[in-house]
Tab-separated table of C-alpha atoms and ligand atoms in Angstrom:
chain	number	residue	atom	x	y	z
R	1	UNK	CA	-32.151	-18.725	-127.747
R	2	UNK	CA	-29.639	-15.818	-128.571
R	3	UNK	CA	-26.349	-16.655	-127.721
R	4	UNK	CA	-24.214	-13.736	-126.205
R	5	UNK	CA	-20.985	-12.881	-127.999
R	6	UNK	CA	-19.116	-14.096	-124.887
R	7	UNK	CA	-20.250	-17.365	-125.288
R	8	UNK	CA	-19.938	-17.313	-128.956
R	9	UNK	CA	-16.548	-16.411	-128.465
R	10	UNK	CA	-15.840	-19.706	-126.143
R	11	UNK	CA	-17.748	-21.943	-128.222
R	12	UNK	CA	-14.481	-23.509	-130.155
R	13	UNK	CA	-13.342	-24.366	-126.481
R	14	UNK	CA	-16.418	-26.973	-126.158
R	15	UNK	CA	-16.028	-28.165	-129.699
R	16	UNK	CA	-12.106	-28.551	-128.961
R	17	UNK	CA	-12.694	-30.899	-125.810
R	18	UNK	CA	-15.648	-32.549	-127.673
R	19	UNK	CA	-13.582	-33.667	-130.476
R	20	UNK	CA	-11.183	-35.190	-128.124
R	21	UNK	CA	-14.078	-37.275	-126.761
R	22	UNK	CA	-15.053	-35.436	-123.791
R	23	UNK	CA	-18.200	-33.761	-122.781
R	24	UNK	CA	-17.893	-29.736	-122.117
R	25	UNK	CA	-20.331	-27.335	-121.138
R	26	UNK	CA	-20.465	-23.951	-119.977
R	27	UNK	CA	-21.740	-23.698	-116.517
R	28	UNK	CA	-22.617	-21.712	-113.088
R	29	UNK	CA	-22.829	-17.841	-113.443
R	30	UNK	CA	-22.573	-17.605	-116.813
R	31	UNK	CA	-25.438	-19.822	-117.524
R	32	UNK	CA	-27.550	-17.888	-115.012
R	33	UNK	CA	-26.464	-14.737	-116.446
R	34	UNK	CA	-27.538	-15.616	-120.065
R	35	UNK	CA	-30.719	-16.698	-118.756
R	36	UNK	CA	-31.527	-13.483	-117.177
R	37	UNK	CA	-30.258	-11.478	-119.929
R	38	UNK	CA	-27.426	-10.162	-117.926
R	39	UNK	CA	-24.059	-9.233	-119.421
R	40	UNK	CA	-21.401	-11.903	-118.638
R	41	UNK	CA	-18.621	-11.344	-116.201
R	42	UNK	CA	-16.527	-14.743	-117.296
R	43	UNK	CA	-17.314	-17.693	-118.992
R	44	UNK	CA	-16.784	-20.816	-117.099
R	45	UNK	CA	-16.591	-24.662	-118.585
R	46	UNK	CA	-17.233	-27.690	-117.054
R	47	UNK	CA	-15.851	-31.059	-118.723
R	48	UNK	CA	-15.471	-34.663	-118.235
R	49	UNK	CA	-11.477	-34.340	-119.271
R	50	UNK	CA	-8.860	-34.609	-116.533
R	51	UNK	CA	-6.627	-31.666	-116.185
R	52	UNK	CA	-3.743	-33.238	-118.342
R	53	UNK	CA	-6.435	-34.000	-121.014
R	54	UNK	CA	-7.192	-30.252	-121.001
R	55	UNK	CA	-3.724	-29.508	-121.219
R	56	UNK	CA	-3.616	-31.500	-124.194
R	57	UNK	CA	-6.549	-30.106	-125.969
R	58	UNK	CA	-5.160	-26.824	-126.032
R	59	UNK	CA	-1.977	-24.997	-127.372
R	60	UNK	CA	-2.238	-22.082	-124.550
R	61	UNK	CA	-2.794	-23.185	-121.113
R	62	UNK	CA	-1.888	-22.077	-117.643
R	63	UNK	CA	-2.179	-24.592	-114.731
R	64	UNK	CA	-4.066	-22.535	-112.538
R	65	UNK	CA	-5.336	-25.114	-110.040
R	66	UNK	CA	-4.665	-28.624	-111.031
R	67	UNK	CA	-5.245	-30.044	-107.679
R	68	UNK	CA	-8.989	-28.674	-107.662
R	69	UNK	CA	-9.000	-29.597	-111.396
R	70	UNK	CA	-8.729	-26.053	-112.960
R	71	UNK	CA	-6.734	-25.476	-116.258
R	72	UNK	CA	-6.706	-21.903	-117.692
R	73	UNK	CA	-7.111	-21.621	-121.430
R	74	UNK	CA	-5.979	-18.618	-123.220
R	75	UNK	CA	-8.053	-18.218	-126.170
R	76	UNK	CA	-8.133	-15.189	-128.453
R	77	UNK	CA	-6.769	-13.340	-125.719
R	78	UNK	CA	-9.565	-14.299	-123.441
R	79	UNK	CA	-8.978	-16.519	-120.553
R	80	UNK	CA	-11.390	-19.288	-119.169
R	81	UNK	CA	-11.349	-21.598	-116.605
R	82	UNK	CA	-12.176	-25.284	-117.493
R	83	UNK	CA	-12.904	-27.174	-114.224
R	84	UNK	CA	-12.898	-31.050	-114.502
R	85	UNK	CA	-16.352	-32.474	-113.008
R	86	UNK	CA	-15.667	-33.161	-109.559
R	87	UNK	CA	-17.379	-33.913	-106.284
R	88	UNK	CA	-15.921	-32.320	-103.193
R	89	UNK	CA	-15.307	-33.563	-99.693
R	90	UNK	CA	-14.004	-33.012	-96.519
R	91	UNK	CA	-14.885	-29.883	-96.145
R	92	UNK	CA	-12.397	-27.893	-93.647
R	93	UNK	CA	-13.502	-25.864	-91.283
R	94	UNK	CA	-16.851	-24.806	-93.278
R	95	UNK	CA	-14.770	-23.484	-96.125
R	96	UNK	CA	-13.069	-25.099	-98.510
R	97	UNK	CA	-13.044	-28.868	-99.467
R	98	UNK	CA	-9.580	-30.484	-98.596
R	99	UNK	CA	-10.665	-33.295	-101.238
R	100	UNK	CA	-12.106	-33.149	-104.395
R	101	UNK	CA	-12.753	-36.349	-106.879
R	102	UNK	CA	-12.801	-36.081	-110.203
R	103	UNK	CA	-15.990	-37.679	-111.811
R	104	UNK	CA	-17.369	-38.526	-115.252
R	105	UNK	CA	-20.848	-37.477	-114.463
R	106	UNK	CA	-22.435	-33.792	-115.236
R	107	UNK	CA	-24.942	-34.407	-112.769
R	108	UNK	CA	-22.918	-35.229	-110.062
R	109	UNK	CA	-20.791	-32.006	-110.364
R	110	UNK	CA	-23.764	-29.818	-110.562
R	111	UNK	CA	-25.011	-31.433	-107.352
R	112	UNK	CA	-22.093	-30.205	-105.182
R	113	UNK	CA	-22.886	-26.334	-106.363
R	114	UNK	CA	-24.936	-23.846	-103.836
R	115	UNK	CA	-27.976	-22.732	-105.326
R	116	UNK	CA	-30.457	-24.294	-108.460
R	117	UNK	CA	-29.689	-20.670	-110.347
R	118	UNK	CA	-26.035	-21.566	-110.211
R	119	UNK	CA	-26.372	-25.205	-110.876
R	120	UNK	CA	-27.243	-25.372	-114.855
R	121	UNK	CA	-25.120	-26.149	-117.560
R	122	UNK	CA	-25.403	-25.267	-121.257
R	123	UNK	CA	-24.063	-27.420	-124.226
R	124	UNK	CA	-22.529	-26.207	-127.349
R	125	UNK	CA	-25.728	-26.336	-129.313
R	126	UNK	CA	-27.500	-24.153	-127.006
R	127	UNK	CA	-29.727	-26.280	-124.991
R	128	UNK	CA	-29.785	-25.932	-121.138
R	129	UNK	CA	-29.325	-28.651	-118.591
R	130	UNK	CA	-31.134	-27.910	-115.507
R	131	UNK	CA	-31.932	-30.937	-113.584
R	132	UNK	CA	-32.948	-28.820	-110.351
R	133	UNK	CA	-35.217	-26.525	-111.507
R	134	UNK	CA	-33.030	-23.411	-111.979
R	135	UNK	CA	-34.641	-21.967	-114.828
R	136	UNK	CA	-38.216	-22.501	-112.843
R	137	UNK	CA	-36.688	-20.417	-109.949
R	138	UNK	CA	-35.305	-17.547	-111.629
R	139	UNK	CA	-38.959	-17.353	-113.390
R	140	UNK	CA	-40.799	-17.492	-110.118
R	141	UNK	CA	-38.359	-15.570	-108.011
R	142	UNK	CA	-37.052	-18.009	-105.724
R	143	UNK	CA	-33.415	-18.800	-104.409
R	144	UNK	CA	-32.989	-22.276	-103.230
R	145	UNK	CA	-30.153	-24.542	-102.546
R	146	UNK	CA	-29.607	-27.814	-104.514
R	147	UNK	CA	-30.717	-30.641	-102.348
R	148	UNK	CA	-30.107	-30.633	-98.717
R	149	UNK	CA	-29.617	-26.636	-97.315
R	150	UNK	CA	-27.966	-27.801	-94.254
R	151	UNK	CA	-25.557	-29.458	-96.094
R	152	UNK	CA	-24.436	-27.172	-98.666
R	153	UNK	CA	-24.199	-24.250	-96.102
R	154	UNK	CA	-22.093	-26.183	-93.827
R	155	UNK	CA	-20.010	-27.094	-96.575
R	156	UNK	CA	-18.997	-23.503	-97.480
R	157	UNK	CA	-20.366	-21.127	-94.834
R	158	UNK	CA	-19.528	-18.161	-97.512
R	159	UNK	CA	-22.692	-19.670	-99.160
R	160	UNK	CA	-24.736	-17.790	-96.087
R	161	UNK	CA	-23.661	-14.446	-97.408
R	162	UNK	CA	-23.781	-15.401	-101.177
R	163	UNK	CA	-27.547	-16.402	-100.700
R	164	UNK	CA	-28.288	-12.733	-99.585
R	165	UNK	CA	-26.279	-11.377	-102.684
R	166	UNK	CA	-28.078	-13.361	-105.057
R	167	UNK	CA	-31.409	-12.952	-103.633
R	168	UNK	CA	-30.820	-9.142	-103.575
R	169	UNK	CA	-29.449	-8.950	-107.099
R	170	UNK	CA	-31.660	-10.945	-108.637
R	171	UNK	CA	-34.920	-9.983	-106.940
R	172	UNK	CA	-35.436	-13.306	-105.502
R	173	UNK	CA	-37.243	-14.706	-102.261
R	174	UNK	CA	-35.005	-16.946	-100.160
R	175	UNK	CA	-37.160	-20.438	-99.995
R	176	UNK	CA	-38.280	-21.273	-96.691
R	177	UNK	CA	-35.902	-24.326	-96.020
R	178	UNK	CA	-32.774	-22.537	-97.420
R	179	UNK	CA	-33.521	-19.628	-95.350
R	180	UNK	CA	-34.109	-21.759	-91.897
R	181	UNK	CA	-30.716	-23.275	-92.722
R	182	UNK	CA	-29.468	-19.811	-93.163
R	183	UNK	CA	-30.553	-18.843	-89.578
R	184	UNK	CA	-29.175	-22.262	-88.244
R	185	UNK	CA	-25.823	-22.100	-89.546
R	186	UNK	CA	-25.220	-18.368	-89.667
R	187	UNK	CA	-22.627	-18.616	-86.726
R	188	UNK	CA	-20.540	-20.619	-88.975
R	189	UNK	CA	-19.572	-17.003	-90.693
R	190	UNK	CA	-17.141	-16.996	-88.075
R	191	UNK	CA	-14.882	-19.164	-89.971
R	192	UNK	CA	-14.854	-17.257	-93.169
R	193	UNK	CA	-12.012	-14.836	-93.926
R	194	UNK	CA	-12.963	-10.889	-93.724
R	195	UNK	CA	-11.887	-10.447	-97.317
R	196	UNK	CA	-14.163	-12.928	-98.894
R	197	UNK	CA	-17.357	-11.359	-96.882
R	198	UNK	CA	-15.824	-7.986	-97.961
R	199	UNK	CA	-16.186	-8.982	-101.978
R	200	UNK	CA	-19.649	-10.191	-101.171
R	201	UNK	CA	-20.686	-7.203	-99.713
R	202	UNK	CA	-19.178	-5.070	-102.305
R	203	UNK	CA	-21.316	-7.071	-104.984
R	204	UNK	CA	-24.525	-6.409	-102.746
R	205	UNK	CA	-24.104	-3.036	-102.619
R	206	UNK	CA	-23.344	-2.714	-106.379
R	207	UNK	CA	-26.306	-5.154	-107.174
R	208	UNK	CA	-29.558	-4.326	-108.239
R	209	UNK	CA	-31.562	-4.052	-104.739
R	210	UNK	CA	-29.103	-3.030	-101.864
R	211	UNK	CA	-32.015	-2.288	-99.843
R	212	UNK	CA	-33.367	-5.928	-100.098
R	213	UNK	CA	-29.798	-6.896	-99.189
R	214	UNK	CA	-29.645	-4.870	-95.917
R	215	UNK	CA	-33.090	-6.290	-94.925
R	216	UNK	CA	-31.778	-9.946	-95.433
R	217	UNK	CA	-28.490	-8.891	-93.521
R	218	UNK	CA	-30.560	-7.329	-90.793
R	219	UNK	CA	-33.235	-9.738	-90.189
R	220	UNK	CA	-31.181	-13.059	-90.669
R	221	UNK	CA	-28.916	-11.208	-87.667
R	222	UNK	CA	-25.869	-12.664	-89.616
R	223	UNK	CA	-23.747	-9.155	-89.351
R	224	UNK	CA	-23.126	-10.198	-85.638
R	225	UNK	CA	-21.142	-13.681	-86.717
R	226	UNK	CA	-18.514	-12.418	-88.883
R	227	UNK	CA	-14.963	-13.246	-87.525
R	228	UNK	CA	-14.042	-9.647	-87.056
R	229	UNK	CA	-16.401	-7.100	-85.317
R	230	UNK	CA	-18.114	-4.523	-87.670
R	231	UNK	CA	-18.937	-1.222	-86.508
R	232	UNK	CA	-21.381	-0.997	-83.733
R	233	UNK	CA	-23.860	1.402	-85.299
R	234	UNK	CA	-24.091	-0.699	-88.100
R	235	UNK	CA	-25.093	-3.667	-85.876
R	236	UNK	CA	-27.376	-1.402	-83.865
R	237	UNK	CA	-29.315	-0.351	-87.084
R	238	UNK	CA	-29.518	-3.918	-88.281
R	239	UNK	CA	-31.120	-4.978	-84.600
R	240	UNK	CA	-33.415	-1.816	-84.727
R	241	UNK	CA	-34.214	-3.199	-88.385
R	242	UNK	CA	-34.684	-6.954	-86.627
R	243	UNK	CA	-36.885	-5.732	-83.614
R	244	UNK	CA	-39.096	-3.787	-85.580
R	245	UNK	CA	-39.411	-5.290	-89.058
R	246	UNK	CA	-42.161	-3.079	-90.463
R	247	UNK	CA	-40.820	0.243	-89.313
R	248	UNK	CA	-43.012	2.717	-90.910
R	249	UNK	CA	-44.695	5.579	-90.394
R	250	UNK	CA	-45.497	6.366	-86.807
R	251	UNK	CA	-44.223	2.951	-85.753
R	252	UNK	CA	-40.480	4.245	-86.640
R	253	UNK	CA	-38.905	7.698	-85.412
R	254	UNK	CA	-38.537	10.318	-87.717
R	255	UNK	CA	-34.381	9.380	-87.712
R	256	UNK	CA	-35.306	5.896	-88.412
R	257	UNK	CA	-37.693	6.801	-91.002
R	258	UNK	CA	-35.133	8.953	-92.524
R	259	UNK	CA	-32.834	5.812	-92.465
R	260	UNK	CA	-34.676	3.787	-94.259
R	261	UNK	CA	-35.792	5.832	-96.686
R	262	UNK	CA	-32.271	6.799	-97.737
R	263	UNK	CA	-31.250	2.852	-97.663
R	264	UNK	CA	-33.932	2.337	-99.925
R	265	UNK	CA	-32.684	5.488	-102.164
R	266	UNK	CA	-29.242	4.215	-102.451
R	267	UNK	CA	-29.851	2.113	-105.614
R	268	UNK	CA	-30.745	5.470	-107.567
R	269	UNK	CA	-26.872	6.118	-107.600
R	270	UNK	CA	-25.172	4.619	-110.133
R	271	UNK	CA	-21.523	4.243	-108.657
R	272	UNK	CA	-20.775	1.617	-106.410
R	273	UNK	CA	-18.230	4.253	-104.289
R	274	UNK	CA	-21.332	6.732	-104.067
R	275	UNK	CA	-23.517	3.868	-102.744
R	276	UNK	CA	-21.394	2.837	-100.049
R	277	UNK	CA	-20.506	6.346	-99.038
R	278	UNK	CA	-24.360	7.141	-98.982
R	279	UNK	CA	-24.837	4.217	-96.891
R	280	UNK	CA	-22.132	5.487	-94.489
R	281	UNK	CA	-24.095	8.785	-94.433
R	282	UNK	CA	-27.403	7.134	-93.851
R	283	UNK	CA	-26.546	5.107	-90.979
R	284	UNK	CA	-24.839	8.103	-89.556
R	285	UNK	CA	-21.354	6.913	-89.068
R	286	UNK	CA	-18.638	8.733	-87.404
R	287	UNK	CA	-15.392	8.821	-89.097
R	288	UNK	CA	-13.873	6.242	-87.232
R	289	UNK	CA	-16.693	3.636	-87.847
R	290	UNK	CA	-16.600	4.206	-91.617
R	291	UNK	CA	-12.821	3.695	-91.132
R	292	UNK	CA	-13.064	0.365	-89.007
R	293	UNK	CA	-15.691	-0.900	-91.377
R	294	UNK	CA	-13.473	-0.478	-94.550
R	295	UNK	CA	-10.598	-1.866	-92.818
R	296	UNK	CA	-12.450	-4.866	-91.290
R	297	UNK	CA	-13.645	-5.585	-94.919
R	298	UNK	CA	-9.861	-5.225	-96.329
R	299	UNK	CA	-11.115	-2.657	-98.683
R	300	UNK	CA	-7.909	-0.650	-99.908
R	301	UNK	CA	-6.783	2.272	-98.361
R	302	UNK	CA	-7.671	4.828	-101.051
R	303	UNK	CA	-11.138	3.506	-101.169
R	304	UNK	CA	-11.421	3.740	-97.478
R	305	UNK	CA	-9.863	7.358	-97.069
R	306	UNK	CA	-12.087	8.894	-99.592
R	307	UNK	CA	-15.276	6.815	-98.291
R	308	UNK	CA	-14.213	7.782	-94.739
R	309	UNK	CA	-13.559	11.321	-95.856
R	310	UNK	CA	-17.141	11.696	-97.293
R	311	UNK	CA	-18.744	10.483	-94.225
R	312	UNK	CA	-16.591	13.112	-92.106
R	313	UNK	CA	-17.904	15.931	-94.166
R	314	UNK	CA	-21.485	14.601	-93.796
R	315	UNK	CA	-21.004	14.939	-89.615
R	316	UNK	CA	-19.945	18.138	-90.206
R	317	UNK	CA	-22.442	19.568	-92.485
R	318	UNK	CA	-25.314	17.941	-90.441
R	319	UNK	CA	-23.879	20.501	-87.360
R	320	UNK	CA	-24.907	23.454	-89.978
R	321	UNK	CA	-28.040	23.012	-91.611
R	322	UNK	CA	-28.054	27.052	-92.869
R	323	UNK	CA	-25.654	28.780	-94.914
R	324	UNK	CA	-24.006	31.454	-92.468
R	325	UNK	CA	-20.789	32.784	-92.048
R	326	UNK	CA	-19.842	30.159	-89.607
R	327	UNK	CA	-20.917	27.475	-92.398
R	328	UNK	CA	-19.263	29.194	-94.702
R	329	UNK	CA	-16.024	28.774	-92.966
R	330	UNK	CA	-16.817	25.037	-91.914
R	331	UNK	CA	-17.542	24.372	-95.697
R	332	UNK	CA	-14.276	25.813	-96.822
R	333	UNK	CA	-12.140	23.968	-93.992
R	334	UNK	CA	-13.655	20.701	-95.146
R	335	UNK	CA	-12.910	21.193	-98.665
R	336	UNK	CA	-9.568	21.822	-97.870
R	337	UNK	CA	-9.521	19.487	-94.864
R	338	UNK	CA	-10.987	16.432	-96.468
R	339	UNK	CA	-10.325	17.021	-100.262
R	340	UNK	CA	-12.219	18.637	-102.771
R	341	UNK	CA	-13.157	15.222	-104.844
R	342	UNK	CA	-14.894	14.329	-101.320
R	343	UNK	CA	-16.473	17.328	-100.912
R	344	UNK	CA	-18.008	16.766	-104.445
R	345	UNK	CA	-19.077	13.394	-103.856
R	346	UNK	CA	-21.002	14.274	-100.672
R	347	UNK	CA	-22.701	17.123	-102.537
R	348	UNK	CA	-23.536	14.612	-105.211
R	349	UNK	CA	-25.247	12.198	-102.713
R	350	UNK	CA	-27.292	14.860	-100.941
R	351	UNK	CA	-28.748	16.001	-104.087
R	352	UNK	CA	-29.386	12.756	-105.578
R	353	UNK	CA	-30.750	11.589	-102.116
R	354	UNK	CA	-32.121	14.958	-100.405
R	355	UNK	CA	-33.382	12.746	-97.493
R	356	UNK	CA	-29.464	12.457	-96.378
R	357	UNK	CA	-29.672	16.200	-95.581
R	358	UNK	CA	-30.570	17.823	-92.048
R	359	UNK	CA	-34.076	17.313	-91.364
R	360	UNK	CA	-34.581	21.407	-91.300
R	361	UNK	CA	-32.744	22.257	-94.019
R	362	UNK	CA	-34.103	24.518	-96.853
R	363	UNK	CA	-32.444	21.814	-99.114
R	364	UNK	CA	-32.587	23.518	-102.694
R	365	UNK	CA	-31.700	26.791	-101.494
R	366	UNK	CA	-28.838	25.421	-98.996
R	367	UNK	CA	-27.332	23.134	-101.660
R	368	UNK	CA	-27.432	25.641	-104.814
R	369	UNK	CA	-25.682	27.989	-102.232
R	370	UNK	CA	-22.979	25.460	-101.372
R	371	UNK	CA	-22.541	24.694	-104.851
R	372	UNK	CA	-21.945	27.906	-106.201
R	373	UNK	CA	-19.782	28.499	-103.202
R	374	UNK	CA	-17.525	25.679	-104.158
R	375	UNK	CA	-17.435	26.592	-108.125
R	376	UNK	CA	-16.619	30.401	-107.041
R	377	UNK	CA	-13.525	29.290	-104.710
R	378	UNK	CA	-10.161	30.114	-106.485
R	379	UNK	CA	-8.276	27.523	-105.514
R	380	UNK	CA	-9.432	24.515	-103.090
R	381	UNK	CA	-6.024	22.671	-103.294
R	382	UNK	CA	-2.366	23.448	-102.956
R	383	UNK	CA	-1.986	22.706	-106.734
R	384	UNK	CA	-4.567	25.309	-107.611
R	385	UNK	CA	-3.163	28.108	-105.755
R	386	UNK	CA	-0.976	30.608	-107.831
R	387	UNK	CA	2.232	29.956	-106.019
R	388	UNK	CA	4.338	27.025	-105.579
R	389	UNK	CA	6.369	25.712	-102.400
R	390	UNK	CA	9.245	26.756	-104.290
R	391	UNK	CA	8.419	30.096	-104.596
R	392	UNK	CA	8.060	30.386	-100.743
R	393	UNK	CA	11.494	28.860	-100.354
R	394	UNK	CA	13.067	31.332	-102.787
R	395	UNK	CA	11.664	34.444	-100.779
R	396	UNK	CA	11.901	33.102	-97.122
R	397	UNK	CA	15.487	32.023	-97.870
R	398	UNK	CA	15.281	29.401	-95.023
R	399	UNK	CA	15.478	25.555	-95.265
R	400	UNK	CA	12.560	23.602	-96.057
R	401	UNK	CA	10.401	22.528	-92.954
R	402	UNK	CA	7.006	22.224	-91.391
R	403	UNK	CA	6.723	25.906	-91.835
R	404	UNK	CA	6.379	25.366	-95.406
R	405	UNK	CA	3.058	23.235	-95.567
R	406	UNK	CA	1.827	25.370	-92.560
R	407	UNK	CA	2.099	28.586	-94.582
R	408	UNK	CA	1.066	27.175	-97.959
R	409	UNK	CA	-2.186	25.867	-95.954
R	410	UNK	CA	-2.700	29.467	-94.558
R	411	UNK	CA	-2.268	31.180	-97.939
R	412	UNK	CA	-5.086	28.271	-99.303
R	413	UNK	CA	-7.551	28.888	-96.728
R	414	UNK	CA	-7.331	32.628	-97.278
R	415	UNK	CA	-7.601	32.206	-101.102
R	416	UNK	CA	-10.463	29.658	-100.630
R	417	UNK	CA	-12.111	32.334	-98.390
R	418	UNK	CA	-11.836	35.107	-100.671
R	419	UNK	CA	-9.498	36.783	-98.238
R	420	UNK	CA	-6.723	36.992	-100.647
R	421	UNK	CA	-6.609	37.136	-104.415
R	422	UNK	CA	-4.810	33.942	-106.233
R	423	UNK	CA	-2.525	35.970	-107.744
R	424	UNK	CA	1.563	35.198	-107.515
R	425	UNK	CA	2.402	38.647	-106.340
R	426	UNK	CA	-0.207	39.166	-103.592
R	427	UNK	CA	0.343	35.699	-102.283
R	428	UNK	CA	4.220	36.422	-102.334
R	429	UNK	CA	3.482	39.667	-100.326
R	430	UNK	CA	1.738	37.962	-97.875
R	431	UNK	CA	4.014	35.209	-97.695
R	432	UNK	CA	6.716	37.908	-96.687
R	433	UNK	CA	4.963	39.765	-94.415
R	434	UNK	CA	4.289	36.621	-92.352
R	435	UNK	CA	6.260	35.214	-89.621
R	436	UNK	CA	7.073	31.787	-90.123
R	437	UNK	CA	5.120	30.429	-86.922
R	438	UNK	CA	2.715	33.063	-86.622
R	439	UNK	CA	1.525	33.680	-90.076
R	440	UNK	CA	-1.563	35.710	-90.339
R	441	UNK	CA	-4.023	36.072	-93.051
R	442	UNK	CA	-4.190	40.150	-93.763
R	443	UNK	CA	-7.992	39.810	-93.247
R	444	UNK	CA	-7.624	38.083	-89.844
R	445	UNK	CA	-6.251	41.746	-88.522
R	446	UNK	CA	-9.564	43.277	-89.006
R	447	UNK	CA	-11.888	40.221	-87.722
R	448	UNK	CA	-14.065	41.117	-85.197
R	449	UNK	CA	-15.219	37.560	-84.432
C	501	CTP	N1	-19.111	-20.955	-102.541
C	501	CTP	C1	-19.484	-21.607	-103.854
C	501	CTP	C2	-19.043	-20.779	-104.718
C	501	CTP	C3	-19.303	-21.175	-106.049
C	501	CTP	N2	-20.204	-22.260	-106.273
C	501	CTP	C4	-20.518	-22.597	-107.580
C	501	CTP	O1	-19.183	-22.452	-108.578
C	501	CTP	C5	-19.745	-21.144	-109.854
C	501	CTP	C6	-18.831	-19.948	-109.746
C	501	CTP	O2	-18.530	-19.102	-108.733
C	501	CTP	P1	-18.398	-17.734	-108.543
C	501	CTP	O3	-17.378	-17.347	-109.763
C	501	CTP	O4	-17.828	-17.384	-107.339
C	501	CTP	O5	-19.693	-17.135	-108.857
C	501	CTP	P2	-20.835	-16.741	-109.876
C	501	CTP	O6	-21.797	-17.728	-109.610
C	501	CTP	O7	-20.150	-17.110	-111.381
C	501	CTP	O8	-21.335	-15.406	-109.989
C	501	CTP	P3	-20.163	-14.007	-110.196
C	501	CTP	O9	-19.571	-14.307	-111.076
C	501	CTP	O10	-21.396	-13.141	-110.298
C	501	CTP	O11	-19.940	-13.773	-108.683
C	501	CTP	C7	-21.143	-20.669	-109.052
C	501	CTP	O12	-22.104	-20.351	-110.125
C	501	CTP	C8	-21.712	-22.142	-108.266
C	501	CTP	O13	-22.000	-23.105	-109.242
C	501	CTP	C9	-20.572	-22.735	-105.347
C	501	CTP	O14	-21.668	-23.842	-105.308
C	501	CTP	N3	-20.319	-22.507	-104.050
């Protein structure tokens, strides 16, 4: 077996605990990921040593969760969670154990874990301890709870969503007994903090097979059971998928087929932000629904506003499927209003997933023209304008006020539309000519529309 660098680096921790007379193993995700040939995110260690004994065995430790048996060990600038073998009991409200008991047996520790693929341990000599058949399940493509699925999912209802995350991330089928337990207990998701669900959904979207995750989420109906409501459009799409699982060809409307094709294609995108944006566009979210989704999932405001902006651009652009004067203005307005980076992101999405664009669009021609138009734009942010707010303050000799932003915005729009050159003198002249509250672009005077 080839040891990954991360495990090799952590080996001295196992050796130190063993020297002190304790049993110590790598456990959980790092074993699963090593056996599947994936990069490791973190290395977790389980040990028979109690927390004080772990603290005594290492020079540099942080007592991160002593009551749950976890000590963080700092070793060569890396941190490792070292957790005492434990069993859990008295799960409070289906989410966390209110009591843990430290035990001496690795078997007992592995027994409390969620899925067989997450319940394997690896010893310092590289041998894998796998009492529940995790390796076999990985090989045959099966996600299975350890022991009784009903008990496992009731202990921590987040495992209901984790089941979908692991099934989609590792291309696994959910075993029948586990799946039935998912359906029986999905209502318990109402006890789980939205933030934790948000983290799991993020991992699904960023994972190997987001379309598979979407199918499992839809077919199980679990999106209806979250503590806070998800956007109706999302729930409706999931319901339609559930009702007509094999939507294909004639059976599905053209719009539904396009939506499904777009969701299937999401994994072609590298970045998780692009994938989220593509999902919002594919589902036909309105701006407010995207904002609602990301607020409910507790994503940061910066993330949410960027993704919401891309969604809004998509809605705007669906209304103008050919590149005429109106579209040109709308696109300029979009770039100025929603931000250039959102506009660029949207272009990237529709280029990668053409089925996202309006059906009757001459895709290559339209997109090529849009790109050219965007690139040719002399300025698309205030920063790119050849004058600054201070220049305007100097010539207008008026105190700063809302007029300043308005004037800058109108100058920018005129430059972006090619109606004014992006040159300081021309812009100063236009600003000097303008009445503060009735600023007109020179080109507007001759406009016939
Ligand atoms: N609800 C949970 C969460 C975690 N675990 C156990 O704790 C380990 C570590 O959990 P976590 O760090 O959340 O996930 P990983 O499996 O490490 O996967 P990833 O790092 O990809 O999230 C899991 O492998 C599993 O054995 C569990 O049984 N039930």
